[in-house]
Amino acid sequence: MLETSPPEIFDCQSCGACCAYSADWPRFSMESDEELAAIPEAMIAKDESGMKFENGRCAALTGEVGKHVGCAVYLVRPHVCRTCMPGDEECKIARAEFGFPIDGLPEPEIYEA
């Protein structure tokens, strides 16, 4: 966790596992043509199915996994990235892949429609 983060809040910027655990994620699913156009072409996979995965991580991931990371396209990131929450199943799978602990993760927020 970053020193500036309150200890009761999980800080995704000190993890980044979800952005580096699989070449098959993140995939585009619900993005409009306008949303896809906002993502730099150099960061999109050649088959245009999702974000480019290079050097074992999403091309938009900056920093060092497990230390301090960020997203170069955070404001226009794919829907799947927007819905991944600390403590949800995707988070736990990604963290386990890196050997990061999953104990102490917050319960994902559940939104009722």
Short mmCIF file of C-alpha atoms in Angstrom, two decimals:
data_model
loop_
_atom_site.label_atom_id
_atom_site.label_comp_id
_atom_site.label_asym_id
_atom_site.label_seq_id
_atom_site.Cartn_x
_atom_site.Cartn_y
_atom_site.Cartn_z
CA MET A 1 0.00 0.00 0.00
CA LEU A 2 1.21 3.49 -0.71
CA GLU A 3 2.17 5.52 2.32
CA THR A 4 -0.45 8.11 1.44
CA SER A 5 -3.29 5.57 1.44
CA PRO A 6 -5.30 4.93 4.58
CA PRO A 7 -4.53 1.35 5.73
CA GLU A 8 -8.17 0.26 5.52
CA ILE A 9 -8.32 0.95 1.76
CA PHE A 10 -6.79 -1.47 -0.74
CA ASP A 11 -4.72 0.47 -3.23
CA CYS A 12 -4.82 -1.00 -6.74
CA GLN A 13 -1.93 1.28 -7.72
CA SER A 14 0.36 -0.81 -5.53
CA CYS A 15 -0.71 -4.05 -7.25
CA GLY A 16 -1.42 -4.12 -11.01
CA ALA A 17 -1.76 -7.91 -11.16
CA CYS A 18 -5.06 -7.68 -13.05
CA CYS A 19 -3.26 -5.84 -15.87
CA ALA A 20 -0.46 -8.37 -16.17
CA TYR A 21 -1.71 -11.87 -15.57
CA SER A 22 -3.14 -12.89 -18.94
CA ALA A 23 -2.76 -12.08 -22.62
CA ASP A 24 -6.48 -12.87 -22.93
CA TRP A 25 -7.50 -9.99 -20.66
CA PRO A 26 -8.61 -7.28 -21.02
CA ARG A 27 -10.80 -8.02 -23.99
CA PHE A 28 -13.13 -5.52 -25.59
CA SER A 29 -16.77 -6.39 -25.13
CA MET A 30 -19.15 -3.46 -24.80
CA GLU A 31 -17.05 -0.59 -26.15
CA SER A 32 -18.54 1.64 -28.80
CA ASP A 33 -16.58 2.65 -31.87
CA GLU A 34 -16.11 6.08 -30.30
CA GLU A 35 -14.71 4.56 -27.09
CA LEU A 36 -12.31 2.34 -29.01
CA ALA A 37 -11.16 5.30 -31.11
CA ALA A 38 -10.12 7.09 -27.89
CA ILE A 39 -7.59 4.34 -27.04
CA PRO A 40 -4.25 4.86 -28.82
CA GLU A 41 -3.95 2.40 -31.70
CA ALA A 42 -0.47 1.38 -30.52
CA MET A 43 -2.05 -0.07 -27.36
CA ILE A 44 -4.66 -2.19 -29.14
CA ALA A 45 -4.00 -5.81 -30.10
CA LYS A 46 -3.42 -6.46 -33.81
CA ASP A 47 -6.65 -8.47 -34.03
CA GLU A 48 -8.45 -5.56 -32.30
CA SER A 49 -9.97 -7.92 -29.72
CA GLY A 50 -8.56 -6.09 -26.72
CA MET A 51 -5.59 -4.28 -25.31
CA LYS A 52 -2.15 -5.22 -26.60
CA PHE A 53 -0.29 -7.56 -24.25
CA GLU A 54 3.47 -7.20 -24.48
CA ASN A 55 6.30 -8.09 -22.17
CA GLY A 56 3.86 -9.95 -19.94
CA ARG A 57 1.46 -7.08 -19.34
CA CYS A 58 -1.12 -4.75 -20.84
CA ALA A 59 0.60 -2.16 -23.03
CA ALA A 60 -1.11 0.62 -21.05
CA LEU A 61 0.26 -0.52 -17.68
CA THR A 62 3.00 1.71 -16.34
CA GLY A 63 5.29 1.11 -13.38
CA GLU A 64 6.25 -2.11 -11.61
CA VAL A 65 3.67 -4.78 -10.73
CA GLY A 66 3.43 -5.26 -6.98
CA LYS A 67 5.09 -1.94 -6.24
CA HIS A 68 3.52 1.07 -7.95
CA VAL A 69 1.53 1.02 -11.20
CA GLY A 70 -0.75 3.20 -13.26
CA CYS A 71 -2.74 3.09 -16.47
CA ALA A 72 -1.73 5.21 -19.45
CA VAL A 73 -5.34 5.14 -20.74
CA TYR A 74 -7.17 5.26 -17.41
CA LEU A 75 -9.81 7.77 -18.52
CA VAL A 76 -10.64 5.74 -21.66
CA ARG A 77 -9.87 2.21 -20.36
CA PRO A 78 -12.03 -0.72 -21.54
CA HIS A 79 -15.26 -1.61 -19.73
CA VAL A 80 -13.79 -4.79 -18.26
CA CYS A 81 -11.09 -2.69 -16.58
CA ARG A 82 -13.73 -0.38 -15.16
CA THR A 83 -15.69 -3.23 -13.62
CA CYS A 84 -12.76 -5.13 -12.07
CA MET A 85 -12.91 -4.35 -8.35
CA PRO A 86 -10.53 -5.11 -5.47
CA GLY A 87 -11.50 -8.44 -3.96
CA ASP A 88 -13.66 -9.68 -6.84
CA GLU A 89 -12.95 -13.01 -8.52
CA GLU A 90 -10.81 -11.51 -11.30
CA CYS A 91 -8.72 -9.67 -8.72
CA LYS A 92 -8.20 -12.82 -6.67
CA ILE A 93 -7.23 -14.89 -9.74
CA ALA A 94 -4.72 -12.27 -10.90
CA ARG A 95 -3.19 -11.80 -7.44
CA ALA A 96 -2.87 -15.57 -6.99
CA GLU A 97 -1.05 -15.80 -10.32
CA PHE A 98 1.61 -13.45 -8.95
CA GLY A 99 1.68 -15.05 -5.52
CA PHE A 100 0.25 -11.89 -3.93
CA PRO A 101 -1.87 -12.40 -0.80
CA ILE A 102 -5.63 -12.32 -1.13
CA ASP A 103 -6.33 -12.19 2.61
CA GLY A 104 -7.40 -8.76 3.71
CA LEU A 105 -8.84 -7.72 0.36
CA PRO A 106 -12.02 -5.69 0.70
CA GLU A 107 -15.30 -7.31 -0.21
CA PRO A 108 -16.21 -6.07 -3.68
CA GLU A 109 -18.96 -3.49 -3.71
CA ILE A 110 -22.24 -4.91 -4.96
CA TYR A 111 -24.47 -2.55 -6.86
CA GLU A 112 -28.16 -3.31 -7.06
CA ALA A 113 -30.02 -2.19 -10.15
#
